Coordinates of C-alpha atoms and ligand atoms in Angstrom, one line a residue:
M17 CA 0.0 0.0 0.0
A18 CA 1.1 3.5 -0.6
T19 CA 1.9 5.0 2.8
P20 CA -0.3 7.7 4.3
T21 CA 2.5 10.2 3.7
Q22 CA 1.9 9.6 0.0
D23 CA -1.8 10.5 0.1
A24 CA -1.1 14.1 -1.1
P25 CA 1.3 13.1 -4.0
L26 CA -1.2 10.4 -5.0
A27 CA -4.0 12.9 -5.0
R28 CA -1.9 15.3 -7.1
A29 CA -1.1 12.6 -9.6
R30 CA -4.7 11.5 -9.8
D31 CA -5.7 15.2 -10.6
M32 CA -3.0 15.3 -13.3
L33 CA -4.4 12.2 -15.0
A34 CA -8.0 13.3 -14.5
G35 CA -7.3 16.6 -16.4
A36 CA -5.4 15.0 -19.2
S37 CA -6.6 14.0 -22.6
R38 CA -3.3 12.8 -24.0
V39 CA -1.3 10.5 -21.7
A40 CA 2.0 8.7 -22.6
I41 CA 3.4 5.9 -20.4
L42 CA 6.8 4.2 -20.3
T43 CA 6.9 0.9 -18.5
G44 CA 9.7 -1.4 -17.5
A45 CA 10.3 -4.8 -15.8
G46 CA 9.0 -3.6 -12.5
I47 CA 5.4 -3.6 -13.7
S48 CA 5.6 -7.3 -14.4
A49 CA 7.5 -8.2 -11.2
E50 CA 4.2 -8.8 -9.3
S51 CA 3.3 -11.3 -12.1
G52 CA 6.4 -13.2 -11.3
V53 CA 8.6 -12.0 -14.2
P54 CA 12.2 -11.2 -12.9
T55 CA 13.5 -7.7 -13.3
Y56 CA 16.9 -7.1 -14.8
R57 CA 18.9 -5.2 -12.2
G58 CA 19.0 -5.3 -8.4
A59 CA 19.7 -8.2 -6.1
S60 CA 17.6 -10.9 -7.8
G61 CA 17.8 -9.4 -11.3
V62 CA 18.4 -11.4 -14.5
W63 CA 21.8 -9.8 -14.9
K64 CA 23.0 -11.1 -11.5
A65 CA 22.6 -14.7 -12.7
F66 CA 23.2 -14.3 -16.4
S67 CA 25.7 -12.4 -18.5
A68 CA 24.2 -9.6 -20.7
E69 CA 27.3 -9.7 -22.9
D70 CA 26.7 -13.4 -23.7
L71 CA 22.9 -13.5 -23.8
A72 CA 21.7 -10.0 -24.8
S73 CA 24.2 -8.8 -27.5
P74 CA 24.6 -9.6 -31.2
E75 CA 28.2 -10.6 -30.4
G76 CA 27.1 -13.1 -27.8
F77 CA 24.6 -14.6 -30.2
A78 CA 27.3 -14.9 -32.9
R79 CA 29.6 -16.7 -30.5
D80 CA 27.1 -19.2 -29.2
P81 CA 23.6 -19.1 -30.9
E82 CA 22.6 -22.4 -29.3
R83 CA 23.1 -21.2 -25.8
V84 CA 21.2 -18.0 -26.5
W85 CA 18.3 -20.0 -28.1
Q86 CA 18.2 -22.4 -25.2
W87 CA 18.0 -19.5 -22.6
H88 CA 15.2 -17.8 -24.6
N89 CA 13.3 -21.1 -25.0
E90 CA 13.3 -21.5 -21.2
R91 CA 12.2 -17.9 -20.7
R92 CA 9.3 -18.3 -23.2
L93 CA 8.2 -21.5 -21.5
A94 CA 8.3 -19.7 -18.1
L95 CA 6.1 -16.9 -19.5
A96 CA 3.4 -19.4 -20.6
D97 CA 2.0 -19.6 -17.1
I98 CA 2.2 -15.9 -16.2
E99 CA -0.8 -13.6 -16.0
P100 CA -1.0 -9.8 -16.2
N101 CA -1.5 -8.1 -12.8
A102 CA -3.6 -5.2 -11.4
G103 CA -1.0 -2.7 -12.7
H104 CA -1.2 -3.9 -16.3
R105 CA -5.0 -4.0 -16.0
A106 CA -5.2 -0.4 -14.6
L107 CA -3.3 0.9 -17.6
A108 CA -5.6 -0.9 -20.0
D109 CA -8.6 0.5 -18.2
L110 CA -7.1 4.0 -18.4
Q111 CA -6.6 3.7 -22.1
R112 CA -10.2 2.5 -22.7
R113 CA -11.5 5.4 -20.6
L114 CA -9.4 8.1 -22.3
E115 CA -10.4 6.8 -25.7
A116 CA -14.1 6.8 -24.8
Q117 CA -13.7 10.5 -23.9
G118 CA -12.0 11.3 -27.2
G119 CA -8.5 11.2 -25.6
R120 CA -5.5 9.0 -26.2
L121 CA -3.1 6.9 -24.3
D122 CA 0.2 5.8 -25.9
L123 CA 1.9 2.9 -24.0
A124 CA 5.5 2.3 -24.6
T125 CA 7.1 -0.6 -22.9
Q126 CA 10.6 -1.9 -22.6
N127 CA 9.2 -5.3 -21.6
I128 CA 9.3 -8.2 -24.0
D129 CA 6.7 -10.3 -22.1
G130 CA 3.4 -9.4 -23.9
L131 CA 1.6 -8.8 -20.6
H132 CA 0.2 -5.4 -21.5
Q133 CA -1.4 -6.8 -24.5
A134 CA -2.7 -9.8 -22.5
A135 CA -4.3 -7.2 -20.1
G136 CA -6.1 -5.5 -23.0
S137 CA -3.8 -2.6 -23.8
R138 CA -3.9 -1.7 -27.5
N139 CA -1.2 -0.5 -29.9
V140 CA 1.5 -1.3 -27.4
L141 CA 4.9 0.2 -28.5
E142 CA 7.4 -2.6 -27.8
L143 CA 10.6 -0.6 -27.7
H144 CA 12.8 -3.7 -27.0
G145 CA 10.9 -6.2 -29.2
S146 CA 9.1 -9.3 -28.0
L147 CA 10.1 -12.7 -26.6
L148 CA 7.1 -14.2 -28.4
A149 CA 8.4 -13.4 -31.9
I150 CA 11.5 -14.4 -33.8
R151 CA 13.2 -12.9 -36.8
C152 CA 15.8 -13.7 -39.5
T153 CA 19.4 -12.5 -39.0
A154 CA 19.7 -11.9 -42.8
C155 CA 16.3 -11.0 -44.3
P156 CA 13.0 -9.3 -43.2
E157 CA 11.3 -12.6 -42.3
R158 CA 9.7 -12.4 -38.9
R159 CA 7.1 -14.7 -37.2
Y160 CA 5.1 -15.0 -34.0
I161 CA 6.3 -18.1 -32.1
G162 CA 4.3 -17.6 -28.9
F163 CA 5.2 -20.0 -26.0
E164 CA 6.3 -22.9 -28.2
P165 CA 10.0 -24.0 -27.8
A166 CA 11.9 -23.3 -30.9
D167 CA 14.1 -25.9 -32.6
A168 CA 17.7 -25.9 -31.2
I169 CA 18.7 -23.2 -33.7
P170 CA 15.8 -22.4 -36.1
R171 CA 16.5 -21.5 -39.7
C172 CA 14.7 -19.0 -41.9
A173 CA 12.0 -20.5 -44.1
S174 CA 12.8 -17.9 -46.8
C175 CA 16.6 -17.7 -47.0
G176 CA 18.0 -20.4 -44.7
A177 CA 19.9 -18.0 -42.4
L178 CA 19.8 -18.3 -38.6
M179 CA 16.7 -17.0 -36.9
R180 CA 17.0 -15.1 -33.6
P181 CA 14.8 -13.8 -30.9
A182 CA 13.0 -10.6 -32.1
I183 CA 14.5 -8.7 -29.1
V184 CA 16.6 -5.5 -29.1
W185 CA 19.9 -6.4 -27.7
F186 CA 22.6 -4.0 -26.4
G187 CA 24.2 -1.9 -29.1
E188 CA 21.2 -2.5 -31.5
T189 CA 18.9 0.3 -32.6
L190 CA 15.3 0.2 -31.6
P191 CA 12.6 -0.5 -34.3
Q192 CA 12.4 2.9 -35.9
N193 CA 8.6 3.4 -36.3
V194 CA 8.0 2.2 -32.8
W195 CA 10.6 4.6 -31.4
L196 CA 9.4 7.6 -33.5
T197 CA 5.8 7.0 -32.3
A198 CA 6.9 6.8 -28.7
A199 CA 9.0 9.9 -29.0
E200 CA 6.1 11.8 -30.6
A201 CA 3.8 10.7 -27.8
A202 CA 6.3 11.9 -25.2
V203 CA 6.7 15.4 -26.6
T204 CA 2.9 15.9 -27.3
C205 CA 1.3 14.4 -24.2
D206 CA -0.3 16.3 -21.3
V207 CA 0.9 13.8 -18.7
F208 CA 3.8 11.4 -18.9
M209 CA 4.1 8.5 -16.5
T210 CA 7.0 6.2 -16.0
V211 CA 6.4 2.9 -14.2
G212 CA 8.7 0.2 -12.9
T213 CA 11.9 1.1 -14.8
S214 CA 15.3 1.8 -13.5
A215 CA 15.5 4.5 -16.2
V216 CA 19.1 3.7 -17.1
V217 CA 18.8 2.1 -20.5
Y218 CA 18.8 4.6 -23.4
P219 CA 17.2 5.7 -25.6
A220 CA 14.0 4.5 -23.7
A221 CA 14.9 6.4 -20.5
G222 CA 15.3 9.6 -22.6
L223 CA 11.5 9.7 -23.1
V224 CA 11.1 11.0 -19.6
E225 CA 13.6 13.9 -20.3
M226 CA 11.8 14.6 -23.6
A227 CA 8.4 14.7 -22.0
V228 CA 9.5 17.0 -19.1
A229 CA 11.4 19.3 -21.5
S230 CA 8.2 19.6 -23.6
G231 CA 6.2 20.7 -20.6
A232 CA 4.2 17.6 -19.7
D233 CA 3.1 17.0 -16.2
S234 CA 5.1 13.9 -15.0
I235 CA 4.7 11.0 -12.6
E236 CA 6.9 8.1 -11.6
V237 CA 5.8 4.9 -9.9
N238 CA 8.7 2.8 -8.6
L239 CA 9.7 0.9 -5.5
E240 CA 12.8 3.0 -5.2
P241 CA 14.3 6.3 -6.5
T242 CA 15.8 6.3 -10.0
P243 CA 17.5 8.9 -12.2
A244 CA 14.0 9.9 -13.3
S245 CA 12.8 10.7 -9.8
D246 CA 14.4 14.1 -9.7
L247 CA 13.0 15.1 -13.1
V248 CA 9.3 14.2 -12.5
D249 CA 6.7 16.3 -10.7
V250 CA 5.4 13.5 -8.6
A251 CA 7.4 10.4 -7.6
L252 CA 5.2 7.7 -6.0
A253 CA 7.1 5.0 -4.1
G254 CA 5.5 1.6 -4.0
H255 CA 4.3 -1.4 -5.9
A256 CA 2.8 -0.7 -9.4
G257 CA 0.1 -3.3 -8.8
E258 CA -1.1 -1.4 -5.8
I259 CA -0.5 2.2 -6.8
L260 CA -1.8 2.1 -10.4
P261 CA -5.3 0.9 -9.6
R262 CA -5.6 3.8 -7.0
L263 CA -4.2 6.3 -9.5
V264 CA -6.5 5.5 -12.3
A265 CA -9.8 4.6 -10.5
P266 CA -12.6 6.9 -11.5
A267 CA -13.3 9.6 -8.9
Ligands
BJW29 C1 9.0 -2.0 -9.3 C2 8.5 -3.1 -8.8 C3 7.1 -3.0 -8.6 C4 10.5 -3.6 -9.1 N1 6.5 -1.9 -8.8 N2 8.5 -0.8 -9.5 C5 28.0 2.3 -23.1 C6 28.4 1.2 -23.8 C7 27.5 0.5 -24.7 C8 26.2 0.9 -24.9 C9 25.8 2.0 -24.2 C10 26.7 2.7 -23.4 N3 26.0 3.8 -22.9 C11 24.8 3.8 -23.4 C12 24.7 2.7 -24.2 C13 23.5 2.3 -24.9 C14 22.7 1.2 -24.3 C15 22.5 1.6 -22.8 O1 21.6 2.3 -22.5 N4 23.3 1.0 -21.9 C16 23.2 1.4 -20.5 C17 22.7 0.2 -19.6 C18 24.5 1.9 -20.1 N5 21.5 1.1 -25.0 C19 21.4 0.3 -26.1 O2 22.4 -0.4 -26.4 C20 20.1 0.4 -26.8 N6 20.4 0.7 -28.2 C21 21.0 1.8 -28.6 O3 21.3 2.7 -27.8 O4 21.3 1.9 -29.9 C22 22.1 2.9 -30.4 C23 23.6 2.5 -30.1 C24 24.1 1.6 -31.0 C25 25.5 1.2 -30.8 C26 26.2 1.7 -29.7 C27 25.5 2.5 -28.8 C28 24.2 2.9 -29.0 C29 19.4 -0.9 -26.8 C30 19.0 -1.3 -25.4 C31 18.4 -2.7 -25.4 C32 18.1 -3.2 -24.0 N7 17.7 -4.5 -24.0 C33 17.4 -5.1 -22.8 C34 17.7 -6.7 -22.9 C35 16.6 -7.4 -23.5 C36 17.1 -8.8 -23.6 C37 16.4 -9.8 -23.0 O5 15.5 -9.6 -22.1 O6 16.7 -10.9 -23.3 O7 16.1 -4.8 -22.4 S1 18.4 -4.7 -21.4 C38 17.2 -4.8 -20.2 O8 17.1 -3.4 -19.6 C39 15.9 -5.0 -21.0 C40 15.0 -3.9 -20.4 O9 14.0 -3.6 -21.3 C41 16.0 -2.8 -20.1 C42 15.5 -1.8 -19.1 O10 15.3 -2.4 -17.8 P1 14.1 -2.1 -16.9 O11 12.9 -2.4 -17.5 O12 14.2 -0.7 -16.4 O13 14.3 -3.1 -15.7 P2 15.3 -2.9 -14.4 O14 15.5 -4.3 -13.8 O15 16.5 -2.2 -14.7 O16 14.5 -2.0 -13.4 C43 13.3 -2.5 -12.8 C44 12.8 -1.3 -11.9 O17 11.5 -1.7 -11.4 C45 13.6 -1.0 -10.7 O18 13.8 0.4 -10.7 C46 12.8 -1.4 -9.5 O19 12.9 -0.6 -8.4 C47 11.4 -1.4 -10.1 N8 10.4 -2.3 -9.5 N9 9.5 -4.1 -8.7 C48 7.2 -0.8 -9.2 N10 6.4 -4.1 -8.1
ZN30 ZN1 15.8 -15.0 -43.9

């Protein structure tokens, strides 16, 4: 629960959202943590147990594609039993409400788990791709694979080259249309909210700076302070699954 000392900031953030017709949101691994998806950083983060250089870089994939595929197969299987939580559902509710009032909510996520879509959010901007899709290393071939385990190292049906997870790894550029839509939303929104991200991975973290520089009211929801906390108007400390439903519930 948000502590009583947060009642005033929570009320302020609720007022911001209630008065907005264009809302843009950036989410990160923290919003899925209450569904059981591990975050990346911190004591029990993915990067404590696994090497980002080996498993989340094009160089690591080139060195040992089988190992990268095996790890991603395990992660996809683990996702099959995971459900969206109250935080995901609150954002989907807010989008429906804004759209019914002629407004708009753009949801950009760094997550690759598909949980926003499962909760009913539409037009989700997947900045770092998806664990549920694979793409060719050599041609534009791309396909949805869902929760099925892939072959040891799948090959492209069109050109025979290696397929790879359709995820954005370190040093790779984000999908251009997705990024441009998210950047446009950040600089044109009335309210920008960042949820459950450590705000250290760029260019995604730069969306907060862009929104604030463009004059948006801004809100952060996170368990702990991040580099974004000093930029935003209201920083709410707590679990996204508890704070977001309170933030977006109709008055
Ligand atoms: C809760 C909660 C609850 C918990 N409620 N809150 C120096 C060298 C090389 C590169 C760079 C460099 N400096 C900058 C770069 C660029 C690099 C970068 O930013 N690196 C920094 C880390 C230093 N960025 C890139 O490489 C990007 N591409 C790019 O910039 O292209 C241009 C370029 C080209 C060539 C060279 C340089 C630039 C691409 C970034 C791709 C990121 N991909 C990953 C991996 C996906 C792979 C996979 O999963 O298999 O995406 S990294 C990982 O971090 C993942 C995430 O999307 C991303 C962000 O993490 P996120 O979501 O913020 O999670 P956490 O764990 O960090 O934080 C969770 C937060 O939740 C915490 O704050 C908790 O407190 C909170 N929380 N529970 C609310 N219940
Ligand atoms: Zn191909």
